[in-house]
Amino acid sequence: MNKLTFILLFILFAFFACQQEPAKLWDSPDAYLGQTPPSDTPKVFAPGILAEKGAWAGDRVAFSDDGKEFYYSHNNTWFDGKNLKVKYLKYANGKWNGPYVLTEKYYAPTFSPDGKTMYFIGGPDKVPGKDFVWQAHRTDTGWTAPVEYMHKPYRLYDFMPTISGNMYAGSNGNWGTRDWRNCKFSRIDASKGDTAIRSLGVPLNSPGFNGDFFVAKDESYMIISAKEHPDFECELYISYHKQDDTWTNPKSLGPLINNGLAHRWGEYVSPDGKYLFYTHGHSEKDCFIFWVRFDTLFEKLKHTNFEPYVKNPIKDQSAKAGSSFSFQIPGDTFFDDDGINRLTFSVGQLPEGLKFDTITKTITGNPVKPGKYEVEITATDTAMATVSAKLKVSVN
């Protein structure tokens, strides 16, 4: 074999080897670490591949836009960060390679919208009650070492950037206490500078911890961990971004995902929009990354009923026994994302001498006995979904 023939054969071999790399990995059997995709029933993702013995893999994960890189958090315990790592696998030469350690002491990896920067929280100088945001930049050979990107006197839990430049986090910002239980789903508006963090308010936020979430790059929807108990048990819900820059009342992702009590967090939707990933467990011992078909569920949920919610609490009222009393339910007390005019109203036990008009939504009459009363007012939509608010009346 002469030298020219050898060179030509080598070039052809290299060409065909490169051709074996799928042009679009998402559409190949090797996508998602080569795992068999789930249906609408969640299942454990990549069992036996991600976690070392005695450790767990989870929190929010991240795929690169081309699907050839997968990043996740790895630790021995839920709360002690001394063994915390970000690990990754990479698809090259027709196979997945890894897992490898990318960084230590960081977690919650998330890509910038252009994929050139990766953000983390945690870090070697982590202070209890605060979440520093760090960033690393992509290079020809991998990633730079993380450097501090944002350092605030409040939490920036689960930090995520978006295409618009807005940044989302679970934060106790500039309101209330610095206790983690006061965290609210929040946004830093790009147009107002990074000091303009604000809570996204109701109905997205509810009493207690609001911090685990995923927001779409275009900010069209958020998936949140909702109804969180003190022992971290919670469910996954979805909320849609409205044109007036508010968010819809979150909808449950359904019983197949929210089956039974468990901590569910680290929600993440793959870049192709097909699958939802989340971490599920009761402790480190049974904590796993799950995945489930999401694009079909996403379309289905668009056409289901929004439950009404209490937008503004009712102010306490006072009355005088034997004197005329009148109270009309304020129009901004309840809200229904399907249309406010679809609601009907009812009340619970009223103080003696008072009655309720369902048409005018007004309580009127002459209260008879002095005392402190609490009246339950209920709004019902056409799908028979209900929500109640309390009216406190002091009769003197």
Tab-separated table of C-alpha atoms in Angstrom:
chain	number	residue	atom	x	y	z
A	1	MET	CA	0.000	0.000	0.000
A	2	ASN	CA	1.549	3.303	-1.065
A	3	LYS	CA	1.536	6.397	1.098
A	4	LEU	CA	-1.198	8.225	-0.881
A	5	THR	CA	-3.579	5.257	-0.667
A	6	PHE	CA	-3.014	5.011	3.087
A	7	ILE	CA	-3.785	8.717	3.558
A	8	LEU	CA	-6.985	8.453	1.493
A	9	LEU	CA	-8.172	5.426	3.471
A	10	PHE	CA	-7.435	7.224	6.733
A	11	ILE	CA	-9.463	10.257	5.631
A	12	LEU	CA	-12.384	8.050	4.562
A	13	PHE	CA	-12.301	6.158	7.858
A	14	ALA	CA	-12.317	9.404	9.833
A	15	PHE	CA	-15.178	10.736	7.705
A	16	PHE	CA	-17.392	7.707	8.284
A	17	ALA	CA	-16.531	7.684	11.983
A	18	CYS	CA	-17.708	11.271	12.223
A	19	GLN	CA	-20.852	10.365	10.304
A	20	GLN	CA	-21.738	7.952	13.105
A	21	GLU	CA	-22.242	10.936	15.430
A	22	PRO	CA	-25.949	11.785	15.102
A	23	ALA	CA	-26.485	15.185	13.524
A	24	LYS	CA	-29.318	15.661	15.999
A	25	LEU	CA	-28.796	13.525	19.057
A	26	TRP	CA	-32.292	14.238	20.399
A	27	ASP	CA	-33.779	12.056	17.643
A	28	SER	CA	-31.427	9.101	18.114
A	29	PRO	CA	-31.555	6.085	20.465
A	30	ASP	CA	-28.488	7.525	22.230
A	31	ALA	CA	-30.389	10.594	23.428
A	32	TYR	CA	-30.915	11.054	27.181
A	33	LEU	CA	-27.899	8.869	28.072
A	34	GLY	CA	-29.353	6.107	25.900
A	35	GLN	CA	-32.242	5.543	28.311
A	36	THR	CA	-35.614	4.257	27.130
A	37	PRO	CA	-37.979	7.251	27.266
A	38	PRO	CA	-40.910	7.154	29.698
A	39	SER	CA	-44.611	7.500	28.980
A	40	ASP	CA	-46.949	9.643	31.054
A	41	THR	CA	-45.952	7.572	34.105
A	42	PRO	CA	-42.715	8.828	35.720
A	43	LYS	CA	-39.768	6.475	36.109
A	44	VAL	CA	-36.254	6.679	37.535
A	45	PHE	CA	-33.752	8.219	35.126
A	46	ALA	CA	-30.494	6.364	34.411
A	47	PRO	CA	-30.600	4.006	37.430
A	48	GLY	CA	-27.179	2.776	38.524
A	49	ILE	CA	-25.297	5.289	36.369
A	50	LEU	CA	-25.314	8.651	38.136
A	51	ALA	CA	-24.760	8.105	41.869
A	52	GLU	CA	-21.881	6.486	43.694
A	53	LYS	CA	-22.615	3.957	46.430
A	54	GLY	CA	-23.949	5.702	49.520
A	55	ALA	CA	-24.702	8.923	47.620
A	56	TRP	CA	-27.592	10.366	45.654
A	57	ALA	CA	-27.901	12.226	42.356
A	58	GLY	CA	-30.491	14.901	41.877
A	59	ASP	CA	-31.536	18.496	42.305
A	60	ARG	CA	-32.017	20.422	39.070
A	61	VAL	CA	-30.267	18.822	36.092
A	62	ALA	CA	-29.184	20.445	32.824
A	63	PHE	CA	-28.765	19.204	29.255
A	64	SER	CA	-26.822	21.214	26.690
A	65	ASP	CA	-28.952	22.402	23.774
A	66	ASP	CA	-27.504	19.741	21.463
A	67	GLY	CA	-28.220	17.020	24.039
A	68	LYS	CA	-24.595	15.902	24.203
A	69	GLU	CA	-23.862	17.035	27.763
A	70	PHE	CA	-25.754	16.227	30.960
A	71	TYR	CA	-25.043	17.910	34.315
A	72	TYR	CA	-26.421	17.139	37.776
A	73	SER	CA	-25.715	17.511	41.496
A	74	HIS	CA	-24.235	14.685	43.578
A	75	ASN	CA	-24.043	14.474	47.369
A	76	ASN	CA	-24.167	12.156	50.380
A	77	THR	CA	-26.817	14.068	52.323
A	78	TRP	CA	-29.594	16.537	51.611
A	79	PHE	CA	-28.280	19.399	53.710
A	80	ASP	CA	-24.531	19.008	54.317
A	81	GLY	CA	-22.570	20.475	51.411
A	82	LYS	CA	-19.070	19.265	52.252
A	83	ASN	CA	-19.263	16.418	49.706
A	84	LEU	CA	-21.376	18.323	47.188
A	85	LYS	CA	-20.322	18.043	43.530
A	86	VAL	CA	-21.583	18.871	40.074
A	87	LYS	CA	-21.003	15.900	37.789
A	88	TYR	CA	-21.534	15.437	34.081
A	89	LEU	CA	-21.573	12.956	31.223
A	90	LYS	CA	-20.590	13.797	27.657
A	91	TYR	CA	-21.501	12.152	24.362
A	92	ALA	CA	-18.482	11.682	22.076
A	93	ASN	CA	-17.237	9.064	19.618
A	94	GLY	CA	-20.662	7.449	19.457
A	95	LYS	CA	-21.106	6.861	23.189
A	96	TRP	CA	-21.729	8.520	26.545
A	97	ASN	CA	-18.624	9.029	28.652
A	98	GLY	CA	-18.498	9.694	32.396
A	99	PRO	CA	-19.680	10.632	34.893
A	100	TYR	CA	-16.912	13.095	35.634
A	101	VAL	CA	-16.612	15.731	38.371
A	102	LEU	CA	-16.968	19.276	37.038
A	103	THR	CA	-16.899	21.238	40.309
A	104	GLU	CA	-17.065	20.726	44.058
A	105	LYS	CA	-19.127	22.699	46.630
A	106	TYR	CA	-21.626	23.912	43.995
A	107	TYR	CA	-25.066	22.709	42.906
A	108	ALA	CA	-28.136	23.513	40.750
A	109	PRO	CA	-26.292	23.882	37.402
A	110	THR	CA	-28.175	25.888	34.800
A	111	PHE	CA	-27.183	27.119	31.346
A	112	SER	CA	-27.460	30.651	30.060
A	113	PRO	CA	-29.901	30.862	27.117
A	114	ASP	CA	-27.000	30.825	24.624
A	115	GLY	CA	-25.320	27.852	26.328
A	116	LYS	CA	-22.001	29.672	26.738
A	117	THR	CA	-22.253	30.221	30.490
A	118	MET	CA	-23.203	27.901	33.319
A	119	TYR	CA	-24.536	29.180	36.637
A	120	PHE	CA	-24.385	27.486	40.033
A	121	ILE	CA	-25.353	28.303	43.592
A	122	GLY	CA	-23.489	27.338	46.748
A	123	GLY	CA	-19.738	27.663	46.557
A	124	PRO	CA	-16.814	27.232	48.963
A	125	ASP	CA	-17.764	30.339	50.962
A	126	LYS	CA	-21.463	29.543	51.308
A	127	VAL	CA	-23.109	31.383	54.195
A	128	PRO	CA	-26.212	29.846	55.835
A	129	GLY	CA	-29.326	31.670	54.675
A	130	LYS	CA	-27.666	33.088	51.558
A	131	ASP	CA	-27.095	31.700	48.068
A	132	PHE	CA	-24.229	33.185	46.113
A	133	VAL	CA	-24.548	32.783	42.340
A	134	TRP	CA	-21.450	31.649	40.478
A	135	GLN	CA	-20.709	31.339	36.790
A	136	ALA	CA	-18.332	29.416	34.558
A	137	HIS	CA	-17.679	30.089	30.884
A	138	ARG	CA	-17.402	27.541	28.107
A	139	THR	CA	-13.972	27.155	26.487
A	140	ASP	CA	-12.630	25.008	23.658
A	141	THR	CA	-11.618	22.376	26.207
A	142	GLY	CA	-14.450	22.571	28.759
A	143	TRP	CA	-15.300	25.211	31.368
A	144	THR	CA	-13.473	27.877	33.317
A	145	ALA	CA	-13.374	27.638	37.103
A	146	PRO	CA	-16.498	29.168	38.702
A	147	VAL	CA	-16.248	32.829	39.697
A	148	GLU	CA	-18.684	34.795	41.822
A	149	TYR	CA	-21.417	36.401	39.727
A	150	MET	CA	-23.964	37.680	42.242
A	151	HIS	CA	-23.610	38.137	45.993
A	152	LYS	CA	-26.598	39.516	47.893
A	153	PRO	CA	-27.649	39.697	51.568
A	154	TYR	CA	-30.608	37.450	50.782
A	155	ARG	CA	-31.286	34.099	49.168
A	156	LEU	CA	-31.061	33.482	45.423
A	157	TYR	CA	-32.138	29.857	45.541
A	158	ASP	CA	-32.442	27.943	42.241
A	159	PHE	CA	-31.275	30.960	40.225
A	160	MET	CA	-32.273	30.824	36.526
A	161	PRO	CA	-31.619	33.338	33.703
A	162	THR	CA	-33.929	33.852	30.698
A	163	ILE	CA	-33.699	35.154	27.130
A	164	SER	CA	-35.014	38.598	28.087
A	165	GLY	CA	-32.284	39.048	30.667
A	166	ASN	CA	-34.726	38.667	33.552
A	167	MET	CA	-33.480	36.360	36.300
A	168	TYR	CA	-35.614	34.203	38.583
A	169	ALA	CA	-34.903	32.846	42.055
A	170	GLY	CA	-36.500	31.712	45.264
A	171	SER	CA	-35.706	34.663	47.494
A	172	ASN	CA	-36.487	36.346	50.793
A	173	GLY	CA	-35.315	39.550	49.120
A	174	ASN	CA	-36.105	42.831	50.765
A	175	TRP	CA	-39.287	41.768	52.539
A	176	GLY	CA	-40.045	40.019	55.810
A	177	THR	CA	-37.406	37.978	57.585
A	178	ARG	CA	-34.349	36.306	56.115
A	179	ASP	CA	-35.728	32.920	57.178
A	180	TRP	CA	-35.868	30.394	54.308
A	181	ARG	CA	-39.546	29.840	55.131
A	182	ASN	CA	-40.193	33.357	53.873
A	183	CYS	CA	-38.775	32.635	50.409
A	184	LYS	CA	-40.986	33.634	47.494
A	185	PHE	CA	-40.743	32.947	43.776
A	186	SER	CA	-39.103	36.174	42.638
A	187	ARG	CA	-37.683	37.971	39.631
A	188	ILE	CA	-34.854	40.395	39.009
A	189	ASP	CA	-36.001	42.628	36.148
A	190	ALA	CA	-33.253	43.189	33.591
A	191	SER	CA	-34.575	46.663	32.797
A	192	LYS	CA	-34.347	47.773	36.435
A	193	GLY	CA	-30.951	46.451	37.457
A	194	ASP	CA	-30.060	43.583	39.750
A	195	THR	CA	-31.264	45.396	42.870
A	196	ALA	CA	-34.890	45.322	41.752
A	197	ILE	CA	-35.733	41.836	42.998
A	198	ARG	CA	-39.433	41.443	43.683
A	199	SER	CA	-41.792	38.687	44.711
A	200	LEU	CA	-44.053	37.402	41.930
A	201	GLY	CA	-46.911	37.520	44.422
A	202	VAL	CA	-50.097	35.490	44.445
A	203	PRO	CA	-51.261	33.119	43.150
A	204	LEU	CA	-47.782	31.804	42.325
A	205	ASN	CA	-46.642	32.103	45.935
A	206	SER	CA	-48.395	30.579	48.925
A	207	PRO	CA	-47.623	30.616	52.686
A	208	GLY	CA	-44.354	28.855	53.532
A	209	PHE	CA	-41.276	28.117	51.417
A	210	ASN	CA	-41.472	28.992	47.713
A	211	GLY	CA	-38.125	28.273	46.101
A	212	ASP	CA	-37.991	25.156	43.926
A	213	PHE	CA	-38.963	25.912	40.332
A	214	PHE	CA	-38.159	25.816	36.624
A	215	VAL	CA	-38.865	28.735	34.299
A	216	ALA	CA	-38.932	28.404	30.516
A	217	LYS	CA	-36.281	30.401	28.644
A	218	ASP	CA	-39.004	32.554	27.089
A	219	GLU	CA	-40.751	32.947	30.478
A	220	SER	CA	-43.961	31.463	29.065
A	221	TYR	CA	-44.453	29.113	32.032
A	222	MET	CA	-43.041	28.019	35.368
A	223	ILE	CA	-43.141	24.637	37.068
A	224	ILE	CA	-43.084	25.015	40.842
A	225	SER	CA	-42.952	22.870	43.962
A	226	ALA	CA	-46.196	23.861	45.671
A	227	LYS	CA	-48.007	23.187	48.934
A	228	GLU	CA	-44.714	22.446	50.676
A	229	HIS	CA	-45.031	21.018	54.187
A	230	PRO	CA	-42.528	21.713	56.994
A	231	ASP	CA	-40.987	18.298	56.258
A	232	PHE	CA	-40.522	19.317	52.577
A	233	GLU	CA	-43.301	17.178	51.104
A	234	CYS	CA	-44.750	19.005	48.107
A	235	GLU	CA	-46.337	18.624	44.670
A	236	LEU	CA	-45.473	19.887	41.188
A	237	TYR	CA	-47.688	22.540	39.584
A	238	ILE	CA	-47.523	24.635	36.407
A	239	SER	CA	-48.301	28.346	36.008
A	240	TYR	CA	-48.546	30.298	32.746
A	241	HIS	CA	-47.231	33.816	32.178
A	242	LYS	CA	-49.999	36.229	31.151
A	243	GLN	CA	-49.813	39.266	28.887
A	244	ASP	CA	-50.209	41.643	31.826
A	245	ASP	CA	-47.013	40.175	33.362
A	246	THR	CA	-48.895	38.256	36.059
A	247	TRP	CA	-49.093	34.485	36.423
A	248	THR	CA	-52.050	32.121	36.360
A	249	ASN	CA	-53.195	30.136	39.343
A	250	PRO	CA	-50.905	27.067	39.258
A	251	LYS	CA	-52.394	23.766	38.044
A	252	SER	CA	-51.399	20.381	39.427
A	253	LEU	CA	-49.376	18.196	37.063
A	254	GLY	CA	-51.714	15.401	38.033
A	255	PRO	CA	-51.850	12.223	40.124
A	256	LEU	CA	-49.264	10.274	38.119
A	257	ILE	CA	-46.605	12.801	39.145
A	258	ASN	CA	-48.065	13.910	42.481
A	259	ASN	CA	-48.832	10.418	43.747
A	260	GLY	CA	-48.428	10.325	47.511
A	261	LEU	CA	-46.375	12.383	49.923
A	262	ALA	CA	-42.769	13.094	48.910
A	263	HIS	CA	-40.284	15.894	48.434
A	264	ARG	CA	-40.364	16.848	44.741
A	265	TRP	CA	-37.890	19.451	43.532
A	266	GLY	CA	-35.227	20.164	40.930
A	267	GLU	CA	-37.847	20.420	38.187
A	268	TYR	CA	-36.372	20.817	34.688
A	269	VAL	CA	-37.673	20.481	31.125
A	270	SER	CA	-35.312	19.136	28.457
A	271	PRO	CA	-34.323	21.617	25.701
A	272	ASP	CA	-36.465	19.752	23.155
A	273	GLY	CA	-39.480	20.254	25.423
A	274	LYS	CA	-40.357	16.558	25.521
A	275	TYR	CA	-39.524	15.471	29.068
A	276	LEU	CA	-39.825	16.765	32.592
A	277	PHE	CA	-37.099	15.793	35.059
A	278	TYR	CA	-37.409	16.187	38.816
A	279	THR	CA	-35.942	14.768	42.009
A	280	HIS	CA	-38.229	12.680	44.213
A	281	GLY	CA	-37.644	11.175	47.631
A	282	HIS	CA	-38.310	11.116	51.353
A	283	SER	CA	-34.638	11.157	52.387
A	284	GLU	CA	-31.179	10.567	50.931
A	285	LYS	CA	-31.849	6.825	51.019
A	286	ASP	CA	-34.646	6.825	48.449
A	287	CYS	CA	-33.836	9.962	46.458
A	288	PHE	CA	-33.724	9.633	42.647
A	289	ILE	CA	-34.074	11.676	39.479
A	290	PHE	CA	-37.349	10.855	37.739
A	291	TRP	CA	-38.446	11.735	34.226
A	292	VAL	CA	-41.808	11.728	32.473
A	293	ARG	CA	-43.254	12.669	29.078
A	294	PHE	CA	-44.099	16.358	29.300
A	295	ASP	CA	-44.989	17.849	25.902
A	296	THR	CA	-48.292	15.964	25.689
A	297	LEU	CA	-49.141	16.796	29.312
A	298	PHE	CA	-48.273	20.446	28.669
A	299	GLU	CA	-50.772	20.656	25.805
A	300	LYS	CA	-53.441	18.815	27.778
A	301	LEU	CA	-53.171	21.115	30.790
A	302	LYS	CA	-53.656	24.204	28.619
A	303	HIS	CA	-57.277	23.174	28.142
A	304	THR	CA	-58.194	22.233	31.706
A	305	ASN	CA	-59.961	24.411	34.251
A	306	PHE	CA	-58.165	27.056	36.289
A	307	GLU	CA	-59.327	27.011	39.890
A	308	PRO	CA	-60.307	30.417	41.310
A	309	TYR	CA	-58.110	31.909	44.011
A	310	VAL	CA	-58.102	34.615	46.661
A	311	LYS	CA	-56.316	37.585	45.140
A	312	ASN	CA	-56.773	39.970	48.073
A	313	PRO	CA	-57.791	39.103	51.657
A	314	ILE	CA	-61.015	40.658	52.939
A	315	LYS	CA	-60.524	43.483	55.414
A	316	ASP	CA	-62.030	43.097	58.883
A	317	GLN	CA	-65.388	44.825	59.386
A	318	SER	CA	-67.142	46.270	62.428
A	319	ALA	CA	-70.859	46.708	63.150
A	320	LYS	CA	-73.131	47.914	65.935
A	321	ALA	CA	-75.793	45.627	67.381
A	322	GLY	CA	-79.258	46.737	66.293
A	323	SER	CA	-77.917	49.110	63.638
A	324	SER	CA	-77.923	48.763	59.870
A	325	PHE	CA	-74.940	46.931	58.376
A	326	SER	CA	-73.979	46.491	54.731
A	327	PHE	CA	-70.913	44.874	53.202
A	328	GLN	CA	-70.334	44.057	49.524
A	329	ILE	CA	-67.636	41.544	48.585
A	330	PRO	CA	-64.921	43.615	46.854
A	331	GLY	CA	-64.562	42.804	43.177
A	332	ASP	CA	-60.844	42.119	43.538
A	333	THR	CA	-61.182	39.556	46.349
A	334	PHE	CA	-61.438	36.503	44.093
A	335	PHE	CA	-60.009	35.888	40.652
A	336	ASP	CA	-60.584	33.217	38.035
A	337	ASP	CA	-58.134	32.933	35.139
A	338	ASP	CA	-60.949	31.422	33.068
A	339	GLY	CA	-62.982	34.643	33.499
A	340	ILE	CA	-64.075	36.458	36.632
A	341	ASN	CA	-67.734	36.582	35.520
A	342	ARG	CA	-67.989	32.802	35.803
A	343	LEU	CA	-67.909	32.871	39.600
A	344	THR	CA	-70.893	32.480	41.901
A	345	PHE	CA	-70.813	33.223	45.618
A	346	SER	CA	-72.149	31.776	48.848
A	347	VAL	CA	-71.581	32.417	52.534
A	348	GLY	CA	-71.432	30.278	55.642
A	349	GLN	CA	-73.187	30.933	58.943
A	350	LEU	CA	-74.001	34.641	59.331
A	351	PRO	CA	-74.535	36.535	62.590
A	352	GLU	CA	-78.198	36.639	63.552
A	353	GLY	CA	-80.013	39.437	61.737
A	354	LEU	CA	-77.864	39.394	58.579
A	355	LYS	CA	-78.564	37.939	55.123
A	356	PHE	CA	-76.644	37.516	51.857
A	357	ASP	CA	-77.768	38.583	48.367
A	358	THR	CA	-76.075	36.358	45.761
A	359	ILE	CA	-76.817	38.825	42.939
A	360	THR	CA	-75.311	41.938	44.492
A	361	LYS	CA	-72.823	39.901	46.558
A	362	THR	CA	-73.811	41.970	49.587
A	363	ILE	CA	-74.367	41.099	53.248
A	364	THR	CA	-77.010	43.353	54.819
A	365	GLY	CA	-79.225	43.590	57.896
A	366	ASN	CA	-79.180	44.514	61.563
A	367	PRO	CA	-76.920	42.272	63.651
A	368	VAL	CA	-78.604	41.265	66.895
A	369	LYS	CA	-75.935	40.072	69.317
A	370	PRO	CA	-72.534	41.587	70.061
A	371	GLY	CA	-69.548	39.328	69.484
A	372	LYS	CA	-66.713	38.450	67.159
A	373	TYR	CA	-67.772	36.475	64.086
A	374	GLU	CA	-65.894	34.787	61.261
A	375	VAL	CA	-67.881	34.296	58.061
A	376	GLU	CA	-66.651	32.000	55.299
A	377	ILE	CA	-67.277	33.388	51.811
A	378	THR	CA	-66.937	30.877	48.974
A	379	ALA	CA	-66.470	31.488	45.246
A	380	THR	CA	-67.387	28.668	42.847
A	381	ASP	CA	-66.628	28.451	39.124
A	382	THR	CA	-68.592	26.579	36.448
A	383	ALA	CA	-66.415	23.490	36.925
A	384	MET	CA	-67.486	23.506	40.603
A	385	ALA	CA	-63.980	24.362	41.792
A	386	THR	CA	-64.143	26.459	44.949
A	387	VAL	CA	-62.048	28.761	47.068
A	388	SER	CA	-62.929	30.490	50.326
A	389	ALA	CA	-61.948	33.661	52.143
A	390	LYS	CA	-62.674	34.722	55.714
A	391	LEU	CA	-64.640	37.824	56.674
A	392	LYS	CA	-64.167	38.839	60.310
A	393	VAL	CA	-66.976	40.960	61.756
A	394	SER	CA	-66.878	42.536	65.207
A	395	VAL	CA	-70.363	43.424	66.472
A	396	ASN	CA	-70.271	45.873	69.371
